[in-house]
Each structure stands twice: as C-alpha cells, then as structure tokens.
Short mmCIF file of C-alpha atoms in Angstrom, two decimals:
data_model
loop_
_atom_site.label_atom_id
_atom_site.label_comp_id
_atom_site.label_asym_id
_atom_site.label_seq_id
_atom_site.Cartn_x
_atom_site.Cartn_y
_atom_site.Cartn_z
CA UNK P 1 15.75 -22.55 33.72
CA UNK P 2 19.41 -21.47 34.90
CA UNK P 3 20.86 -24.93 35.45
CA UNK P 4 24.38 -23.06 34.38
CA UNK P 5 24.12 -19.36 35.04
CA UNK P 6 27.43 -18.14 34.94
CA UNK P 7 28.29 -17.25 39.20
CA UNK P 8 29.98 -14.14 38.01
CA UNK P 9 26.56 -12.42 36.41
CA UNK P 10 25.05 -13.27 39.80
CA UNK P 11 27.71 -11.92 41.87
CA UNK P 12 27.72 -8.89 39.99
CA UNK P 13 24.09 -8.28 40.55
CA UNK P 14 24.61 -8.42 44.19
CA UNK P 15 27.53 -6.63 44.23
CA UNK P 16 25.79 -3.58 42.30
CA UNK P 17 22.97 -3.83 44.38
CA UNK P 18 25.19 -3.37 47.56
CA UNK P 19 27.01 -0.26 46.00
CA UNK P 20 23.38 1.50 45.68
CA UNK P 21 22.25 0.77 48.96
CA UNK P 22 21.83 4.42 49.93
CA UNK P 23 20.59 5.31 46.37
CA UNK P 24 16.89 5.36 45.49
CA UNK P 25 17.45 2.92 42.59
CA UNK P 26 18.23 -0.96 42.16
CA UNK P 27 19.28 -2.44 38.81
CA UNK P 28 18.48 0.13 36.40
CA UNK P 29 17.16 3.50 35.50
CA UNK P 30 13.71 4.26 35.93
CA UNK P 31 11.18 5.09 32.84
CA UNK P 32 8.59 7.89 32.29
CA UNK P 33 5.04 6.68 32.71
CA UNK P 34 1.65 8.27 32.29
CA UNK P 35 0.12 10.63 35.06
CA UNK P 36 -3.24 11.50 35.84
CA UNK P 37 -4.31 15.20 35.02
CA UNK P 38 -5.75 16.71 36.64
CA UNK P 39 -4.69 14.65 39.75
CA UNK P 40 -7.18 12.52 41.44
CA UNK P 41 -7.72 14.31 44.65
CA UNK P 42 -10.46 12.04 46.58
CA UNK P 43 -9.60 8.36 47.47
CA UNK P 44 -10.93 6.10 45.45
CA UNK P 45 -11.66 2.23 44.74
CA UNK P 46 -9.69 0.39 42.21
CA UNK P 47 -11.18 -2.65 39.69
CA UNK P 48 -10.04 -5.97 41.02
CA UNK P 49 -7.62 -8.04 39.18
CA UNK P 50 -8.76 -11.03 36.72
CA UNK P 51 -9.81 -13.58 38.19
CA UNK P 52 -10.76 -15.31 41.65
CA UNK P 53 -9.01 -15.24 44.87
CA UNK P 54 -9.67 -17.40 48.08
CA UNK P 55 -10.13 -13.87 50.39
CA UNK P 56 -12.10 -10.95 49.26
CA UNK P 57 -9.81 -8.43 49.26
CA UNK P 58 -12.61 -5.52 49.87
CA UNK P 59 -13.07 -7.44 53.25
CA UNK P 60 -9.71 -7.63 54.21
CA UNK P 61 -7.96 -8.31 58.00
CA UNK P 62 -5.57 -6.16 59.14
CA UNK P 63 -4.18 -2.73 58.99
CA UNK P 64 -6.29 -1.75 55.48
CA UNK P 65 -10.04 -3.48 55.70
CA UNK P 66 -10.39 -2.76 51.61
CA UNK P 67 -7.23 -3.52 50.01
CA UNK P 68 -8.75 -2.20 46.66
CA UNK P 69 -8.72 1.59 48.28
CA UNK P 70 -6.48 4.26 47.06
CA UNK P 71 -5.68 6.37 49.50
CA UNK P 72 -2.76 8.38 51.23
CA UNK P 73 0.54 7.15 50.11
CA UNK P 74 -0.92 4.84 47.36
CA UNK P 75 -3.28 7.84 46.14
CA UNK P 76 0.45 10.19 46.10
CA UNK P 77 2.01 7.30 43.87
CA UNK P 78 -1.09 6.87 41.66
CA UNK P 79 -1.20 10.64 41.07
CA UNK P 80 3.04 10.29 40.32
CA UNK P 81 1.93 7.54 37.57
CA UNK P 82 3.69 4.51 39.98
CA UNK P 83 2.12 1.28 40.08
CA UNK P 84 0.13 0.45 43.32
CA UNK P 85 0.22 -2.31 44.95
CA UNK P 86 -2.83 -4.03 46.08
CA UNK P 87 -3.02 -7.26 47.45
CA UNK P 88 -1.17 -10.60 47.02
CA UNK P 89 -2.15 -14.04 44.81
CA UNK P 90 -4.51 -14.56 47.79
CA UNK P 91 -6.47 -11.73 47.71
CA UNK P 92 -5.05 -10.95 51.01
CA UNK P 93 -1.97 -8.25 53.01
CA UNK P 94 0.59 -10.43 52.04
CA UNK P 95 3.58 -11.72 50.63
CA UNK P 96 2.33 -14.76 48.30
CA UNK P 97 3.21 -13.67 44.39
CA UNK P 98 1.90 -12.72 41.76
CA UNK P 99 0.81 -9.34 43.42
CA UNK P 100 -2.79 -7.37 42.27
CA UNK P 101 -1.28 -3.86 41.31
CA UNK P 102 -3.12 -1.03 39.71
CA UNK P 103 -1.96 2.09 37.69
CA UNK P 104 -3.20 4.66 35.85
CA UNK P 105 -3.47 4.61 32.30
CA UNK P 106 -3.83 7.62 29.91
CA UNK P 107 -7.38 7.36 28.17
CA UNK P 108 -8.72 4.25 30.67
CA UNK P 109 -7.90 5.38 34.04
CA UNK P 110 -7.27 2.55 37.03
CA UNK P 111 -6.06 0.03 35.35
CA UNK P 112 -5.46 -3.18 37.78
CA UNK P 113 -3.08 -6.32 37.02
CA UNK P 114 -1.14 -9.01 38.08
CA UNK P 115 2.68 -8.68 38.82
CA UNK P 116 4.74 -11.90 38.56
CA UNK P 117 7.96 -11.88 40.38
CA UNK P 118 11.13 -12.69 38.26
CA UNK P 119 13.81 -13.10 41.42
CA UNK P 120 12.79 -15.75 43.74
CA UNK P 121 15.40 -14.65 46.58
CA UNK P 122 14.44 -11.17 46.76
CA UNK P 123 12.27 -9.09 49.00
CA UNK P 124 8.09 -9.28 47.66
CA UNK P 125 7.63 -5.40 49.83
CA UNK P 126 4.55 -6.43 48.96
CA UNK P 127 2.26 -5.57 52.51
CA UNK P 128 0.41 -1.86 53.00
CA UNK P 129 0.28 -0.17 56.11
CA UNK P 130 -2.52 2.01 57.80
CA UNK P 131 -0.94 5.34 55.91
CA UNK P 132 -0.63 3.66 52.56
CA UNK P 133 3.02 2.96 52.64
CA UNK P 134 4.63 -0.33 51.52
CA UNK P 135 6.33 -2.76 54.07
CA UNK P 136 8.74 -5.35 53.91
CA UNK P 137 9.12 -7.31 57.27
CA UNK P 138 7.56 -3.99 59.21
CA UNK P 139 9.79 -1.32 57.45
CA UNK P 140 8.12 1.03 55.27
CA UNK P 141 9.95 1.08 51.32
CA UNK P 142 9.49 3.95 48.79
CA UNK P 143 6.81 2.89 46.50
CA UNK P 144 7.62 1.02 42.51
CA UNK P 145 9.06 3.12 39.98
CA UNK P 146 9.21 1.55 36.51
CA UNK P 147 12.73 0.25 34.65
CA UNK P 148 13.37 0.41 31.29
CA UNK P 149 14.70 -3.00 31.15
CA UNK P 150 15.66 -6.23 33.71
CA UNK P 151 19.18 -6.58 33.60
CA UNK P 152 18.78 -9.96 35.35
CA UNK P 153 17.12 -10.88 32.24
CA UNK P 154 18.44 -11.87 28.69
CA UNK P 155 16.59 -11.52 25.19
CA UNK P 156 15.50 -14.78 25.28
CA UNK P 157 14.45 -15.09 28.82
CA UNK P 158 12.36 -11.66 28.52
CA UNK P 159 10.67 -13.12 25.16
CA UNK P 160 9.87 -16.18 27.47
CA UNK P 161 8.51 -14.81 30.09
CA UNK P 162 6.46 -12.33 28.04
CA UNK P 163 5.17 -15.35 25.83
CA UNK P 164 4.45 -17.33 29.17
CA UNK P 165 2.41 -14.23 30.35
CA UNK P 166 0.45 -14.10 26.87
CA UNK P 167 -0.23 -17.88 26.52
CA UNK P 168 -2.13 -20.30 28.30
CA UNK P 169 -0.25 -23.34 28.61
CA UNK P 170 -1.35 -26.84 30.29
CA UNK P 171 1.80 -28.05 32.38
CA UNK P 172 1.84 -30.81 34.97
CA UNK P 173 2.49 -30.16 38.78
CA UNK P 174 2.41 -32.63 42.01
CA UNK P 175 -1.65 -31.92 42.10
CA UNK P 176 -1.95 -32.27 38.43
CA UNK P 177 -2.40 -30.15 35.30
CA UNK P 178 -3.18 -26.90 35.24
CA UNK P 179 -3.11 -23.78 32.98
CA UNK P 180 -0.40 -21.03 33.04
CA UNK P 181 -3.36 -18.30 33.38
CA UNK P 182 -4.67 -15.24 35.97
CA UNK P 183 -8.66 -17.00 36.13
CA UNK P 184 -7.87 -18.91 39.42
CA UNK P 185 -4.69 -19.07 42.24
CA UNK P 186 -3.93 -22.39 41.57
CA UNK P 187 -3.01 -21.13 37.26
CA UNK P 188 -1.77 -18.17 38.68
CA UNK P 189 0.63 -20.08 41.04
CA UNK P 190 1.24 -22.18 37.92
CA UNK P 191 2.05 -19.34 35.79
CA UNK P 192 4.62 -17.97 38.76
CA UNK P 193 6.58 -21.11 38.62
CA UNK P 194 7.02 -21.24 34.84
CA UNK P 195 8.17 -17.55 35.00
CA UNK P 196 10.68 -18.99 37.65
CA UNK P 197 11.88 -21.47 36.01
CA UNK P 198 13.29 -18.67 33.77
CA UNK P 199 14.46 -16.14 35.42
CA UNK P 200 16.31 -18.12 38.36
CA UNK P 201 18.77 -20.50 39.27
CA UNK P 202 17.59 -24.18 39.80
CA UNK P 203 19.51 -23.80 42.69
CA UNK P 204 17.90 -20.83 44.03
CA UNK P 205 14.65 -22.34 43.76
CA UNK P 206 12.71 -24.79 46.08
CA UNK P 207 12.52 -28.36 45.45
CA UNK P 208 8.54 -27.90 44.83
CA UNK P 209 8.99 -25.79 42.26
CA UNK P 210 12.79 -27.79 40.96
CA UNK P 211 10.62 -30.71 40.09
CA UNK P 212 7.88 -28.73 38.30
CA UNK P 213 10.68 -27.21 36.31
CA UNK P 214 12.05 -30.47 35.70
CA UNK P 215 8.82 -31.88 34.58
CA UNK P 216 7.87 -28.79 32.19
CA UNK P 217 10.15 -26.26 31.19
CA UNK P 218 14.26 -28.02 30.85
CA UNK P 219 16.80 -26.32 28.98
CA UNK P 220 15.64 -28.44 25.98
CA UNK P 221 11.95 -27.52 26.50
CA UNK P 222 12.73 -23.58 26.69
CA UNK P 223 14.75 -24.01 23.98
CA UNK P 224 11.95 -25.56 21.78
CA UNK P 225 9.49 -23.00 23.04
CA UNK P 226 11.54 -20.31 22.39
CA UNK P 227 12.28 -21.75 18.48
CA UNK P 228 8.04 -21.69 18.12
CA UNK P 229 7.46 -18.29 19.53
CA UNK P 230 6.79 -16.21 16.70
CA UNK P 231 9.22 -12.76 16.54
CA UNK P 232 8.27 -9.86 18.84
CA UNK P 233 5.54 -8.66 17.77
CA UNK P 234 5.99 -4.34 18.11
CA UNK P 235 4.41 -1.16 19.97
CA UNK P 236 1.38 -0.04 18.37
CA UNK P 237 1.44 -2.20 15.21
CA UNK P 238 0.00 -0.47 12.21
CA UNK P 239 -1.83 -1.39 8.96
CA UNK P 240 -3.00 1.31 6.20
CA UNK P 241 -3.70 0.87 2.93
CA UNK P 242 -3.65 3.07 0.07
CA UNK P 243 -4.21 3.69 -3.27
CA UNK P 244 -7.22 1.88 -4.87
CA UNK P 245 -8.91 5.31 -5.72
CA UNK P 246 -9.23 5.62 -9.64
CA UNK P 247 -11.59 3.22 -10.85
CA UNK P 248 -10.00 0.00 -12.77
CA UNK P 249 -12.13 -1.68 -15.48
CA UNK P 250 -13.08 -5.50 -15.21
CA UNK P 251 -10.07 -7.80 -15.06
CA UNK P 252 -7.63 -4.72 -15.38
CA UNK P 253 -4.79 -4.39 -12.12
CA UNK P 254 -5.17 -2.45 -9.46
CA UNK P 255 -2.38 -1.98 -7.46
CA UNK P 256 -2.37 -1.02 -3.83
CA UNK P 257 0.21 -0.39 -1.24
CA UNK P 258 0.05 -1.91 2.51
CA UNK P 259 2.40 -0.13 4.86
CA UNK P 260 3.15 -1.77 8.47
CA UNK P 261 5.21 -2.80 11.09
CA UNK P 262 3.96 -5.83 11.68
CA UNK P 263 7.01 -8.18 10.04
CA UNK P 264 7.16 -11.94 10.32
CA UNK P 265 3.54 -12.74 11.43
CA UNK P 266 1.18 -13.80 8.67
CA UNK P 267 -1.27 -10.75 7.67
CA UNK P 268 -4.83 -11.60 6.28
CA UNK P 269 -6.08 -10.50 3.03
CA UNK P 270 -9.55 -10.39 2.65
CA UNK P 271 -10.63 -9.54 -1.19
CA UNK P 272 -14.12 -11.19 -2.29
CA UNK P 273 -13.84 -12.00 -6.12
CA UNK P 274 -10.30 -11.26 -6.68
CA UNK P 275 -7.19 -12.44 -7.71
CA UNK P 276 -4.05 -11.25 -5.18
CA UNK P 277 -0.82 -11.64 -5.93
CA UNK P 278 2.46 -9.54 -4.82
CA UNK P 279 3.50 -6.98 -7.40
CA UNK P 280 7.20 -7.65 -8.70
CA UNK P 281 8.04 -4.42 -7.31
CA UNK P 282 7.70 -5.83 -3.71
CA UNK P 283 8.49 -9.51 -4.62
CA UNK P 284 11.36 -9.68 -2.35
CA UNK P 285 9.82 -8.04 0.67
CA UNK P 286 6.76 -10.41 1.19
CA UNK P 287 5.32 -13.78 0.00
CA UNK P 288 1.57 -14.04 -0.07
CA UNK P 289 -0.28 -17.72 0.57
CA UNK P 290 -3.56 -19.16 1.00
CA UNK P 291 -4.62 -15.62 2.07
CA UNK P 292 -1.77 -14.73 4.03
CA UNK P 293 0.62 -12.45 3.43
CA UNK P 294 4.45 -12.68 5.26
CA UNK P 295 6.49 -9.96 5.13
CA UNK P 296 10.04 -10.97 5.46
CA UNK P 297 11.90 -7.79 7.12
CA UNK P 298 13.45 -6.76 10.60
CA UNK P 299 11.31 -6.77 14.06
CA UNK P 300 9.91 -3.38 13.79
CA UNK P 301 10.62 -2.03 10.73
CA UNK P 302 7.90 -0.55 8.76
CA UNK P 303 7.88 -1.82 5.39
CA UNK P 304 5.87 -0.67 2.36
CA UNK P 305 4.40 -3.69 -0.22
CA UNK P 306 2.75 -3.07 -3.26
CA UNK P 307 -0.33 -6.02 -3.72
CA UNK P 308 -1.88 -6.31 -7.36
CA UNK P 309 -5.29 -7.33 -8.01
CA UNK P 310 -7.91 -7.73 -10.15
CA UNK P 311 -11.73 -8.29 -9.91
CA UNK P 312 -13.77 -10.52 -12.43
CA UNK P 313 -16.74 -8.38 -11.90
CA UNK P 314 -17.72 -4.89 -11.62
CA UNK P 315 -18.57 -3.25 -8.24
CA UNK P 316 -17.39 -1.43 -5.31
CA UNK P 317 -15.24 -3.87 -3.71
CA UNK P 318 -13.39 -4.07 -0.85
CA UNK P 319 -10.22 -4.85 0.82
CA UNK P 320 -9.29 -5.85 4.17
CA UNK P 321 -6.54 -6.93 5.67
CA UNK P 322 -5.69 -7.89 9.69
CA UNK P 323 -3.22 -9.30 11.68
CA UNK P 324 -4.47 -10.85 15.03
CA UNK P 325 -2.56 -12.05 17.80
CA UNK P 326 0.52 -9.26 17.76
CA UNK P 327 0.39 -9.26 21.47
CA UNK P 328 2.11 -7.11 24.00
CA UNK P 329 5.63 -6.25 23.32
CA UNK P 330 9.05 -5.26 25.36
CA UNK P 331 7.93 -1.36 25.83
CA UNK P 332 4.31 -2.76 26.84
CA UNK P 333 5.76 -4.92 29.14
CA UNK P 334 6.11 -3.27 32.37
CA UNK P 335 9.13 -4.26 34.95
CA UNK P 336 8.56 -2.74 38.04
CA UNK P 337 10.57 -2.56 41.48
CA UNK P 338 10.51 -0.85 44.65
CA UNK P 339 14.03 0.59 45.27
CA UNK P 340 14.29 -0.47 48.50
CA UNK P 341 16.31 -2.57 50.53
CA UNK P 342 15.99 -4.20 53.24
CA UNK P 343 18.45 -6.68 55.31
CA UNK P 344 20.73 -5.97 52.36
CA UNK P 345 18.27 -7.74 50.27
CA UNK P 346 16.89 -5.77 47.60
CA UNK P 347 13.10 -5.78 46.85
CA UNK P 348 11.71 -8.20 44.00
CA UNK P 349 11.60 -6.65 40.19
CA UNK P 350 8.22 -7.74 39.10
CA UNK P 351 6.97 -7.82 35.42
CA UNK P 352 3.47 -6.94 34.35
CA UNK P 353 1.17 -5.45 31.16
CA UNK P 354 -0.05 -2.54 30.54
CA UNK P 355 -3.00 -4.81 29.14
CA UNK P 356 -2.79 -8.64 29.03
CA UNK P 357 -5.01 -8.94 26.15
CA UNK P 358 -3.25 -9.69 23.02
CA UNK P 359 -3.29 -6.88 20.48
CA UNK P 360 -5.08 -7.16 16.80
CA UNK P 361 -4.95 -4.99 14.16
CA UNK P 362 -7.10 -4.29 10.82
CA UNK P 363 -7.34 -2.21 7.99
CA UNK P 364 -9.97 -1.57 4.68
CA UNK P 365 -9.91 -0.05 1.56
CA UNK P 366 -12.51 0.56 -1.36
CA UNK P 367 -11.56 -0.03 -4.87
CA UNK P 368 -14.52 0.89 -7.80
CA UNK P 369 -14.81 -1.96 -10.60
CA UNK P 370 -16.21 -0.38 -13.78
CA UNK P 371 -18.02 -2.82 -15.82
CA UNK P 372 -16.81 -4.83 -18.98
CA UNK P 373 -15.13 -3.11 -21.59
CA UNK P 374 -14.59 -4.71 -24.64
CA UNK P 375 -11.02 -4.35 -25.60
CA UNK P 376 -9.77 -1.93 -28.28
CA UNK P 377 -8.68 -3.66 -31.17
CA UNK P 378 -5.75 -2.52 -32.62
CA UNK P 379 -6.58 -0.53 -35.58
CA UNK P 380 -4.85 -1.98 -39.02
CA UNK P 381 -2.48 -0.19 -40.66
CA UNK P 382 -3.88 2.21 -43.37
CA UNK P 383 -1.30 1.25 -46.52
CA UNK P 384 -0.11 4.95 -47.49
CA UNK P 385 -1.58 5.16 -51.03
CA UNK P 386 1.56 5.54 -53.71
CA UNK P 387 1.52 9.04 -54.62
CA UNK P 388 -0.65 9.86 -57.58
CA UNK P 389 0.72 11.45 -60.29
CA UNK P 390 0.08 14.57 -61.89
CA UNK P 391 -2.52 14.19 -64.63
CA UNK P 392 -1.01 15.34 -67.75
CA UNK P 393 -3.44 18.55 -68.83
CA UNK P 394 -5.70 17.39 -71.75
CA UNK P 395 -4.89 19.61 -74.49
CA UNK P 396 -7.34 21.61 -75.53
CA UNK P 397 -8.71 20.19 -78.94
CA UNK P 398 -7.44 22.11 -81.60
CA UNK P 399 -10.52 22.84 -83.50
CA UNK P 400 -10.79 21.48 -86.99
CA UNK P 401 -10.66 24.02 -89.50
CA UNK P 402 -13.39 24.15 -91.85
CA UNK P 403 -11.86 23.14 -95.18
CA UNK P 404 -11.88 25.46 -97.48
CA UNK P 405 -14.66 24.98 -100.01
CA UNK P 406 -12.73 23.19 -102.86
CA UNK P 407 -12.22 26.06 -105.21
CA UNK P 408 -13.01 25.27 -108.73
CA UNK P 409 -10.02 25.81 -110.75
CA UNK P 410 -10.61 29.66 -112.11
CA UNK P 411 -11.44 29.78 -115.56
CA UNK P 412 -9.13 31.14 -117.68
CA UNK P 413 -10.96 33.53 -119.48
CA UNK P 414 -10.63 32.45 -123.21
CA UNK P 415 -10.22 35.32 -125.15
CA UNK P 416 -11.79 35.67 -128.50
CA UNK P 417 -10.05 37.58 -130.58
CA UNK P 418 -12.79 38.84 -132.77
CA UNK P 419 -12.16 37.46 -136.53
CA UNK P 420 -11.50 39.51 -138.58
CA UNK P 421 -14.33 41.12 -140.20
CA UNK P 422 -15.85 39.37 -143.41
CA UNK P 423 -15.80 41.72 -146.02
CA UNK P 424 -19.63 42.96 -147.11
CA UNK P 425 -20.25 41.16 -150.59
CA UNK P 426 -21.95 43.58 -152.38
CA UNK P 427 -25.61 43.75 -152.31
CA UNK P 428 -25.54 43.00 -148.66
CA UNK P 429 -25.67 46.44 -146.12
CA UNK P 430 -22.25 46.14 -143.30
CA UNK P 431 -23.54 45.45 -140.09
CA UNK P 432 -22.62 42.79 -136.63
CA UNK P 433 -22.19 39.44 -137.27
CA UNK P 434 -24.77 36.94 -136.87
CA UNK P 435 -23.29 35.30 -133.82
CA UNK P 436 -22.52 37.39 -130.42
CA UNK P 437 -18.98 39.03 -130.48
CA UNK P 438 -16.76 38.50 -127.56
CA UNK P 439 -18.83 35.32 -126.18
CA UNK P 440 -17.05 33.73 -123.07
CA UNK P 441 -16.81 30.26 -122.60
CA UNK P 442 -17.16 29.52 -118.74
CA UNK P 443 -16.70 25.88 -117.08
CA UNK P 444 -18.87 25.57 -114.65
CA UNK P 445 -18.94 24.54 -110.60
CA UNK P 446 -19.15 25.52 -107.22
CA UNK P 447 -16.71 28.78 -106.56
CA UNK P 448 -16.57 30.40 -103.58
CA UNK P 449 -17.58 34.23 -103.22
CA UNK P 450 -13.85 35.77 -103.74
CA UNK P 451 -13.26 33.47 -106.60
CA UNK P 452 -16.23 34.91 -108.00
CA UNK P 453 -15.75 38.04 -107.23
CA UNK P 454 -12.36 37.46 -109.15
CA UNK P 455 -14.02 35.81 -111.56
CA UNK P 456 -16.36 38.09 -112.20
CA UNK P 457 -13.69 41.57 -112.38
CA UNK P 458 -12.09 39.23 -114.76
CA UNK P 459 -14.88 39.26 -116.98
CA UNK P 460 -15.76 42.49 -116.60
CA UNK P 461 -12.27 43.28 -117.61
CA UNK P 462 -12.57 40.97 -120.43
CA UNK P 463 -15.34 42.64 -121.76
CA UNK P 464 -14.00 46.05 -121.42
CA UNK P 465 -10.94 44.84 -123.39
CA UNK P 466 -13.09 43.01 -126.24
CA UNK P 467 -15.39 46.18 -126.60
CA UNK P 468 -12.30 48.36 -126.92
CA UNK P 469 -10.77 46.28 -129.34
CA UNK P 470 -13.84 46.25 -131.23
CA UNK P 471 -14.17 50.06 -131.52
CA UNK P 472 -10.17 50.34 -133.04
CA UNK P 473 -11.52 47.48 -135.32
CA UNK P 474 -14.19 49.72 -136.31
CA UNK P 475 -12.03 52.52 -136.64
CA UNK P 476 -9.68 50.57 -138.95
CA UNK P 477 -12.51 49.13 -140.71
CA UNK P 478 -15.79 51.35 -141.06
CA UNK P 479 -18.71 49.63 -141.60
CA UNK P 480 -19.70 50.38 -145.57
#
C-alpha cells in the first residue's frame, strides 16, 4: 500500500505517458512472445478461465454473443502471439477486473487466464466490438503487446503481487472472509484488491477498497509478508544428478554431484538406507537437514554440490531429490497493456501467468551397492632376513696316508769272516768244516717287499763275497 509514494514518481509517469501519446507504446518496451505456426486460420473457441462467473460468457449480450470466440481482430492478435482479451470478472462485455484473456502458448496452444489490473485510475479497454477490436468508452485501441517490466512497480511490490497471485490467502472484507483465489468472483474481487493495495496510492483508491487495505495488507503487514516470502524462485528451475555410476561396496562413499538453480528453497533428498551428508568440498555452498538440503547462493545462479553417501546394505539403490513449490517467476510473469490512450488516460497494465500453477521439480539417480567385503588387513611387515653369510667351503679331507708298514730295522748282515782253517792233524784227510761256512745270522720280523728285496741283494752279495773269499783261502791254503 502507497500511503507515501513519492508525488514526483507519479508525476513522472504521467508526464511520460503524455509525451507518447502519438506513439504505439506506454511505459516500456514491448517483449517477444510465442506465435502460432503455422497460423491458425479458422476462428476458433477458447477454454474458459478458472473458475465460476455469474454470466456465461458463451451466452453473452451484446455486440459478440460468445465472448470465448476468436475471431477477426482477436484471431490477427492471437496469430501475432498478443494476449486476447475475453471477457471481464463477470463473465460478461465489460469493464469489471480481473479480465479472462487467452494466448497462445508454444507446445499447449490457447491458453486462457486471468489479468489483474495493477493501476486503479487507468483505462480497463477491456470491451470487444462486432469486428474483434478492443474498446474503451466506444473507441477502438490497438490490441496488448507484452512489457518486459512495470515501471510503476518496484522489486518488492512485483514479488508481492506475484506471491499474492500464487497464494491463497484468507483476508477480511465488509461481507466477511474470503480467499485471495480465481475459483469464484467474490476471491477474485478479493485477490484484485490485495493486488491494489500494492500497486496504488491509498489515495487513488476508493474508500471500499481503503478500508480493506487498512484491515489486511498496512505498510507493516506488506512488510511482514514480504520478510516470509521465500526468494524468487527462477525460469525453468533445474535438478540433475550425476555420478553414482561405478559400483561402491557396503558402507564405502559414494559421492554424487547435484547441479541446480534452485538456491534458497529447501531441496528434498530421498535416499532409502543411507547416510547423507554434504561432502567438505561443497560444505560452504549448502547445509543439508532432516532431509533437506539449502543451498546458500544468489537467486538464479546454478550451483554445483557434491553429496556423500553410503548404504548399509547392498543393492541397486536410488536417489531422488525434488523441490516443490518454485512457482512462477518475473520472466513467467506476464505484464500486459494495450498502448492506447484514450481521454489522455492511458489504458491499464495488467499482470498475468503464463500458468498459475506453481512449478515443481525432481530428479533420480541409480547407485549399485556391491555386497560386504571384508576389509583387507594390512599385511605385516616381512622382517628382511640379515644377510647370510657365505659358508666357508669344507675342505676337502685330506686323506690319511697309509702309514708305512713299520720297517724292521735292516739287518746288518754279520759277516763271518771264515776262521782260519784248522790245520789237518795227521791221520785225518783235509776237507769243509763240520759246521756251514758263511752262515748268516738274520733277526727276524715283518719287512716290507723293497726292504726285502734289499735285504735279500744284500745277501746275495754277501754270499758272493764269502764264496770268493773262500776260493783265495783255498788258493792260499790247498786242502792236503
């Protein structure tokens, strides 16, 4: 609520709108959006917005008898990718906001919605003529082009208004409670006054709708909202998963990376049987909780975390992880406005989804368990054996001479000298005496063969010596 919008912003806005007034644009530039192809070429009925209305609007009075019909200058703007307008909160060829618009949408087709105006003093140039056109107060108006933005708007009043159009909210009005929803037109009036006690000036507003502001949505109570609306959620928020693919063993980590854009809105982690925990290598990106993970980074940003886990049994297990809830954001959120201008009033800047379903989004991965492995024991050091040394060589035995047999001492030959022979007596004939001449005396004992081989040359020799000797004895002494 604008008790103190600074008169300067608002004069401003006025004063730009007056210095466009033969331009084909109010307030800002318009964006691209999606376009049939090939172009519908046959008129056609669009789906009905949510919800109930007091008129049928396929039984209409007036000018168009079946307001959900696309046809001449509606079917040129549906074929241009414009938004189309179809009837008011009534159901009817009015004025009353929100207005029933319907657009095409790349992949779907028609899509219809409601528009909720975000200027209360401005033109609705919200009424079809027989040809199609739009009409404010009888004058035909070029049809609604998208903006990229509301610059009547701040940051905090757009996240408002978009979490007013997301939520269903009980507030209290002169009849009583009612939701902030599109089901019926007394929570779709509901949801119109919230939304203006936003984007206007209390002063701008009626006194009906001054005291409902008063009574639900002060400066305080924005303020408060605003503090408990969770950060803007982004355009096509993603979750993948990867890693996971070699097998881990029983109570071994795997580790797996989650990349996404989804930042400052708790994440579910679904792993049956296992322990999660944030690796330290992402420990100051996220914090993971009681099955949640929050990943503390800027609106937007994609952000890569690294999860560790491990499983207590074997299996093929896996992992999911989801994040419900993200909701439409700023580029979803459509602001529309005819650039027209009538009675130097310009026509109303309406806001609107491209779906008013809140977005989810989900993710899975496999990881194969093996099954218990006992753990390898660390082997014990084998003690390197002290080097053994050399055995000495065993000398070959020297074999043990026979002994010589003991020679007996060699005998020295005693020589007889042969006595001298007896003279004959007479009577007696000369002749040998009566014991052996040249007898050797021999000591006896064991001799080996080459002492008796000497031994026995020495005896020859002896005997050779005694029988020569005995011959010169003969010589010298003939026997008589």
């Amino acid at each position: 609520m604008k008790f103190h919008r600074n008169p300067l912003r608002r004069f401003a806005a006025l004063a730009a709108v007056a210095a466009i007034v033969t331009s084909a644009f109010a307030f800002a530039t318009t964006a691209t959006a999606a376009v049939p192809g090939p172009a519908v070429s046959a008129p056609f009925s669009a789906p009905l917005c949510e919800g109930s209305t007091t008129s049928n609007p396929r039984a209409a009075s007036g000018p168009v008898s079946d307001l959900s019909r696309v046809f001449g200058q509606r079917l040129t703007d549906y074929n241009a990718g414009r938004m189309v307008v179809l009837y008011d909160v009534m159901g009817e060829n009015g004025t009353a906001p929100p207005i029933c618009g319907t657009r095409y949408v790349e992949g779907v087709g028609a899509v219809s919605e409601w528009m909720y105006c975000t200027d209360f003093t401005s033109h609705t140039c919200s009424t079809t003529d027989a040809s199609g056109r739009l009409t404010e107060e009888g004058v035909v108006v070029p049809g609604m082009e998208d903006l990229d933005t509301n610059p009547r708007l701040s940051a905090d009043e757009e996240r408002l208004i978009r979490y007013l159009l997301t939520t269903e909210i009980r507030m209290i009005d002169s009849d009583g409670a009612h939701l902030t929803a599109n089901g019926t037109l007394r929570e779709r009036q509901t949801r119109q006054r919230a939304i203006w006690c936003v984007s206007d000036e209390m002063s701008d507003l009626p006194a009906y709708v001054q005291r409902f502001c008063l009574t639900n949505l002060t400066d305080a109570q924005q303020q408060a909202m605003l503090d408990a609306i969770p950060v803007d959620p982004v355009l096509n928020p993603t979750l993948e998963l990867a890693g996971g693919q070699t097998a881990v063993a029983v109570g071994e980590e795997a580790r797996i990376t989650l990349e996404t854009n989804v930042t400052g809105l708790p994440i579910t982690i679904d792993a049956p049987g296992a322990t999660v925990a944030v690796c330290a290598t992402s420990a100051d990106a996220a914090t993971y909780s009681g099955g949640e993970l929050l990943i503390d980074a800027a609106a937007g940003a994609t952000v890569s975390v690294d999860l560790c886990l491990t499983w207590s049994a074997a299996g093929d297990h896996t992992v999911s992880v989801g994040a419900e809830s993200v909701g439409a954001t700023a580029d979803q959120l459509h602001w529309v406005q005819s650039p027209g201008i009538v009675g130097g009033v310009p026509c109303q800047v309406y806001s609107a989804f491209s779906s008013t379903a809140a977005a989810g989004v989900s993710a899975a991965l496999d990881v194969p368990v093996t099954g218990t492995t006992e753990p390898t024991p660390t082997p014990t050091p084998t003690p390197t054996p002290a080097p053994t040394a050399t055995p000495e060589p065993t000398p070959t035995p020297t074999p043990t001479a026979t002994p010589e047999p003991s020679e007996s001492p060699t005998p020295t030959p005693s020589e007889t000298v042969a006595p001298e022979p007896t003279p004959t007596t007479p009577g007696g004939v000369g002749g040998e005496s009566d014991g052996p001449d040249g007898a050797l005396a021999v000591t006896g004992g064991v001799i080996g063969w080459g002492t008796a081989f000497v031994g026995a040359a020495a005896i020859a020799l002896g005997v050779i010596v005694l029988l020569a000797r005995r011959r010169e004895v003969e010589k010298v002494c003939p026997s008589k």
